[in-house]
Structure formats: structure tokens, C-alpha cells
PDB file of C-alpha atoms in Angstrom:
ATOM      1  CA  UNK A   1      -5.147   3.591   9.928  1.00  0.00           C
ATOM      2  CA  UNK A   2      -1.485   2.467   9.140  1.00  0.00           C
ATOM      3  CA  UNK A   3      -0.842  -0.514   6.811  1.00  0.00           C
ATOM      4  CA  UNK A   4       2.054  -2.834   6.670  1.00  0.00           C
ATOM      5  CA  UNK A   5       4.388  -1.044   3.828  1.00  0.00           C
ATOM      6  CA  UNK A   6       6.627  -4.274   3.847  1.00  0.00           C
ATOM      7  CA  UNK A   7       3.736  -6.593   2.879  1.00  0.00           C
ATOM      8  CA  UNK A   8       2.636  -3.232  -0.132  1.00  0.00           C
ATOM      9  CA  UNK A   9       6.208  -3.444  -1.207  1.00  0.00           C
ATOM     10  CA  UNK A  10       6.248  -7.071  -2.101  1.00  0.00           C
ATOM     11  CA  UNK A  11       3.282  -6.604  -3.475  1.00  0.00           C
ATOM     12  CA  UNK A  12       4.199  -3.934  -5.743  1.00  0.00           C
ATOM     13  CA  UNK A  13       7.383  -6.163  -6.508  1.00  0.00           C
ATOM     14  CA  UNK A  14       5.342  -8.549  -7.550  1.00  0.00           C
ATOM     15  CA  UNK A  15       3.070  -6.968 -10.116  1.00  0.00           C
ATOM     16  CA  UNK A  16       6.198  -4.747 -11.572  1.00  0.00           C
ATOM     17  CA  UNK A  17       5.768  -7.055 -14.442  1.00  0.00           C
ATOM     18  CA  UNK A  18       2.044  -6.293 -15.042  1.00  0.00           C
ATOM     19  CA  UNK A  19       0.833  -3.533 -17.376  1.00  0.00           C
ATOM     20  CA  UNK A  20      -1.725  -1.094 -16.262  1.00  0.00           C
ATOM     21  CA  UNK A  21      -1.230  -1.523 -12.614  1.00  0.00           C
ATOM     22  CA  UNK A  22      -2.403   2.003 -10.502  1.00  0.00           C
ATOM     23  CA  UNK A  23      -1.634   1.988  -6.598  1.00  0.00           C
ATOM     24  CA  UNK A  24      -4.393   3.606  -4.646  1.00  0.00           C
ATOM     25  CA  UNK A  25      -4.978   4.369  -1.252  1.00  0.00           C
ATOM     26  CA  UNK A  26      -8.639   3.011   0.304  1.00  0.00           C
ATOM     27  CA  UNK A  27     -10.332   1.262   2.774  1.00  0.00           C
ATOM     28  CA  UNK A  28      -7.092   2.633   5.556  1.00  0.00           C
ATOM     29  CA  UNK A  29      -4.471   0.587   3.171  1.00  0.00           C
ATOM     30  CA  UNK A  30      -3.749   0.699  -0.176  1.00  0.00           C
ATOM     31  CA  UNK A  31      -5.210  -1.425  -3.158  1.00  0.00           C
ATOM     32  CA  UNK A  32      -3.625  -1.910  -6.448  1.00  0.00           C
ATOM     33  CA  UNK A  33      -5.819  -2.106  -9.290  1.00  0.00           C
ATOM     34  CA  UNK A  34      -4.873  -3.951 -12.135  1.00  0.00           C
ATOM     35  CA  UNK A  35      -6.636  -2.931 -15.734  1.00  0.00           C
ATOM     36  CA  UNK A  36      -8.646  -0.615 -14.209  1.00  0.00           C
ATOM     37  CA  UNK A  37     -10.354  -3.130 -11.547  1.00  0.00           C
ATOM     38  CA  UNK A  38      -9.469  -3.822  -7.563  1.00  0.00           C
ATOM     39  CA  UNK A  39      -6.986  -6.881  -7.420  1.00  0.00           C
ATOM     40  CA  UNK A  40      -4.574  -6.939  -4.207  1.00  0.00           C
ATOM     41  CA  UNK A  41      -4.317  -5.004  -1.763  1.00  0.00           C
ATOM     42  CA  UNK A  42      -3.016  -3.869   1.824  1.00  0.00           C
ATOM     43  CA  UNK A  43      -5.386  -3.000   4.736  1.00  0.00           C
ATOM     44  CA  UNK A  44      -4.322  -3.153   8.407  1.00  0.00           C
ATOM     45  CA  UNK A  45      -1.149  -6.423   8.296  1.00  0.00           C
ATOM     46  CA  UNK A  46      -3.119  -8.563   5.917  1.00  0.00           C
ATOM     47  CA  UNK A  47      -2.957  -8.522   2.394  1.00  0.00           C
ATOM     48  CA  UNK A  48      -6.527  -8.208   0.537  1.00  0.00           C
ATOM     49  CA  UNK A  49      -7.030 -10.656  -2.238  1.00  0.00           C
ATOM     50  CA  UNK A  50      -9.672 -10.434  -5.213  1.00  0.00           C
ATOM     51  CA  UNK A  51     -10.258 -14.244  -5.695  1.00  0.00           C
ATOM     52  CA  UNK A  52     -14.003 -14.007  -7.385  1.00  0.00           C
ATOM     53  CA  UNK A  53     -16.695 -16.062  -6.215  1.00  0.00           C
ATOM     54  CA  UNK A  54     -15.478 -19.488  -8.322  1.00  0.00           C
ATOM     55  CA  UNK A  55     -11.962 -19.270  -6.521  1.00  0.00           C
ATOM     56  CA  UNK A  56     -13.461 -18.487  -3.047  1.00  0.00           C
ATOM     57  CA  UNK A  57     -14.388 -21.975  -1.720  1.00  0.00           C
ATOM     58  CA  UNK A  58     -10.806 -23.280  -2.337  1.00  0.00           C
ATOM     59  CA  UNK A  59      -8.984 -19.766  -1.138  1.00  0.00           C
ATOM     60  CA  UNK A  60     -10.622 -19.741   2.152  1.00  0.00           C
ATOM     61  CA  UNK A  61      -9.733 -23.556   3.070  1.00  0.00           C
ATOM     62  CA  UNK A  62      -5.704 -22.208   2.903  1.00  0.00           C
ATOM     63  CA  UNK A  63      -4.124 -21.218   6.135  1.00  0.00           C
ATOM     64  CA  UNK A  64      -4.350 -17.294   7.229  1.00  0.00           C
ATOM     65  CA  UNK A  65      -7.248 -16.909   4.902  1.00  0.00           C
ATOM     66  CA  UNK A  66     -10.717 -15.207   6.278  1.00  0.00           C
ATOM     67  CA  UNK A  67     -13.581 -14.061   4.407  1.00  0.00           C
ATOM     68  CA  UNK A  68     -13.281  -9.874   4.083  1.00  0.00           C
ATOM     69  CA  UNK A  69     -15.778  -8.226   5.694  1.00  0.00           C
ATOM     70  CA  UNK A  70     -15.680  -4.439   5.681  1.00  0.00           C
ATOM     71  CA  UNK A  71     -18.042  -2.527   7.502  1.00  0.00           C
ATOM     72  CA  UNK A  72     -19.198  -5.902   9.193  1.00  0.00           C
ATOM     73  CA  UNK A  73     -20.319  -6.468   5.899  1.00  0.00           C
ATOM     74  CA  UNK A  74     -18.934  -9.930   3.785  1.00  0.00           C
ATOM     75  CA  UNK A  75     -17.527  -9.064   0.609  1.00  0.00           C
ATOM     76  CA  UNK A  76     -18.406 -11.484  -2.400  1.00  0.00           C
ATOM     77  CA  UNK A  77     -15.355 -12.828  -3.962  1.00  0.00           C
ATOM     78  CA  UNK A  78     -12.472 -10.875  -1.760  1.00  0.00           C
ATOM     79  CA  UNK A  79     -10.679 -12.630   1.453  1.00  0.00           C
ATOM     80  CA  UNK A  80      -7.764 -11.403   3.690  1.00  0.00           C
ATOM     81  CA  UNK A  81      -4.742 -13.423   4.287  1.00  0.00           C
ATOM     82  CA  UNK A  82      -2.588 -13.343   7.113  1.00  0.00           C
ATOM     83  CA  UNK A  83       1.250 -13.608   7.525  1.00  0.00           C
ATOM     84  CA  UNK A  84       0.361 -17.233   8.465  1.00  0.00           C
ATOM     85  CA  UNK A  85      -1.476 -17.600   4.869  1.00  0.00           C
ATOM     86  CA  UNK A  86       2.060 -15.919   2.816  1.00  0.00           C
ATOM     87  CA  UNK A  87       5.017 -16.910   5.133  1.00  0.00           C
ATOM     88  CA  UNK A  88       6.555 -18.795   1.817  1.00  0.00           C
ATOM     89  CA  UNK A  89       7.725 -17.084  -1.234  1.00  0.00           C
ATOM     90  CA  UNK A  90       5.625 -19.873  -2.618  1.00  0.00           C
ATOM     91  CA  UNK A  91       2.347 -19.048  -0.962  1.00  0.00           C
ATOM     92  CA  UNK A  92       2.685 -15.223  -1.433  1.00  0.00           C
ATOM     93  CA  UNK A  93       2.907 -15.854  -5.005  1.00  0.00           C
ATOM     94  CA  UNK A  94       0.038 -17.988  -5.115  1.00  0.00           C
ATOM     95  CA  UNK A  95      -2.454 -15.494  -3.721  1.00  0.00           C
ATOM     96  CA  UNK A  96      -1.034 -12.812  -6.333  1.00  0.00           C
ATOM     97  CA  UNK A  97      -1.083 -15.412  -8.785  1.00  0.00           C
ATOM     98  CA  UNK A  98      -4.686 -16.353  -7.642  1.00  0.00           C
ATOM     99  CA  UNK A  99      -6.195 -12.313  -8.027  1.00  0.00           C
ATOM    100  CA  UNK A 100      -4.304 -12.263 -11.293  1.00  0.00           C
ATOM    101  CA  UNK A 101      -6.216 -14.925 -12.742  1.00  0.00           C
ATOM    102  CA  UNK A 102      -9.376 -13.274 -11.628  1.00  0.00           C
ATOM    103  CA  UNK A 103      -8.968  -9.985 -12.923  1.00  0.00           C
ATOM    104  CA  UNK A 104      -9.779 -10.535 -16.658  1.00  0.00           C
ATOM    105  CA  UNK A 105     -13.254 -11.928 -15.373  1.00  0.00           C
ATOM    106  CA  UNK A 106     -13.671  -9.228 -12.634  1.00  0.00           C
ATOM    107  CA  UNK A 107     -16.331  -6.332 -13.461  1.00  0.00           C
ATOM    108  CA  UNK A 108     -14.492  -2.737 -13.362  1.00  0.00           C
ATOM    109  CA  UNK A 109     -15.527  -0.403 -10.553  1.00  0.00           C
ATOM    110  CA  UNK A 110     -18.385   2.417 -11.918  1.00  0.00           C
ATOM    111  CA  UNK A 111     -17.121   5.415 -12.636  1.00  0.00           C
ATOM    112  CA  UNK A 112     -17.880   8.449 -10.988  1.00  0.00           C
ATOM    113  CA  UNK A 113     -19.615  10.802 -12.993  1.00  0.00           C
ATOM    114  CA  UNK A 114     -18.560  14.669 -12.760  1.00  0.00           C
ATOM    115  CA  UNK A 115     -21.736  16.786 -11.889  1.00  0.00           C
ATOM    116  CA  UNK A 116     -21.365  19.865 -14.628  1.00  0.00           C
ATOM    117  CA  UNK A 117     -22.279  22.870 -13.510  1.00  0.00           C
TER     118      UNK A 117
END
């Protein structure tokens, strides 16, 4: 599945500033994590924001914004926004501003443990 490499570019742009910040590929798109935890991302054209369960009543009320549901399955916490959600420099900023604010409170993903043999 392709994803829109503008929209990962300006995201990328946009957390240049941040410290820890690893770019993965998942889910089709791409995902940056941020301290070790999933915070913005790219999957398909919409951008996939980590807004935690506190921020998610407000987030989905904006234009463009839909709950995520991956596997037909709704994610706790994460939505997708559309170009119609980030047309503004203003609104972009506010999503990225939005998963930034949720990251110190997010839990970090498990990590895999390596099987010895």
C-alpha cells in the first residue's frame, strides 16, 4: 500500500526539532515514534494522530477527523485526519502539536523479546 510522501515529509519537517524521533514503516504507511512510543503517522492520504483517550472527544469534533479503525477494529486514543482536517499551516500544526502533548502520557509499545536458542 502506497502512502502520501508529501503529507510524511511535512511531517518529518515538523518534528525535526524533536529529540528521539525514529521513522518506521507499519500498518502500509509510515509512523514516527517519538521517545520510543507511536505518535504521527502516514497510512493511505491521511495522517494518523496519537491524541489519547482525554484529547479524543474534542479531536474528533474537528473537520477531516475519523476515529482509526484498523482491521475494522477502533483504536482507543488514535484518529485519522484528512486533507480537509490539515489544509492550514495552522491546523496541521495543531494535530502535531496535539500527539506531542500526548506522548509523555502515552504507554511505550512492548518489546519484543528475542527467543535464545
Amino acid at each position: 500500500m502506497a502512502f502520501n510522501e508529501k503529507l510524511s515529509d511535512r511531517i518529518r519537517e515538523a518534528l525535526s526539532g524533536q529529540e528521539n524521533v525514529i521513522e518506521k514503516r507499519m500498518f502500509g504507511g509510515v509512523c514516527y515514534m517519538v521517545n520510543d512510543k507511536m505518535c504521527v503517522g502516514v497510512i493511505g492520504e491521511e495522517m494518523m494522530c496519537r491524541v489519547g483517550e482525554e484529547a479524543f472527544d474534542a479531536a474528533i469534533e474537528r473537520p477531516g477527523c475519523r476515529e482509526m479503525d484498523f482491521a475494522s477494529r477502533p483504536m482507543k486514543g488514535y484518529v485519522y485526519v484528512s486533507d480537509e482536517g490539515m489544509r492550514t499551516r495552522e491546523d496541521f500544526q495543531y494535530w502535531i502539536n496535539l500527539c506531542l502533548a500526548h506522548n509523555p502520557k502515552a504507554n511505550a509499545s512492548k518489546k519484543k523479546s528475542v527467543a535464545k536458542k
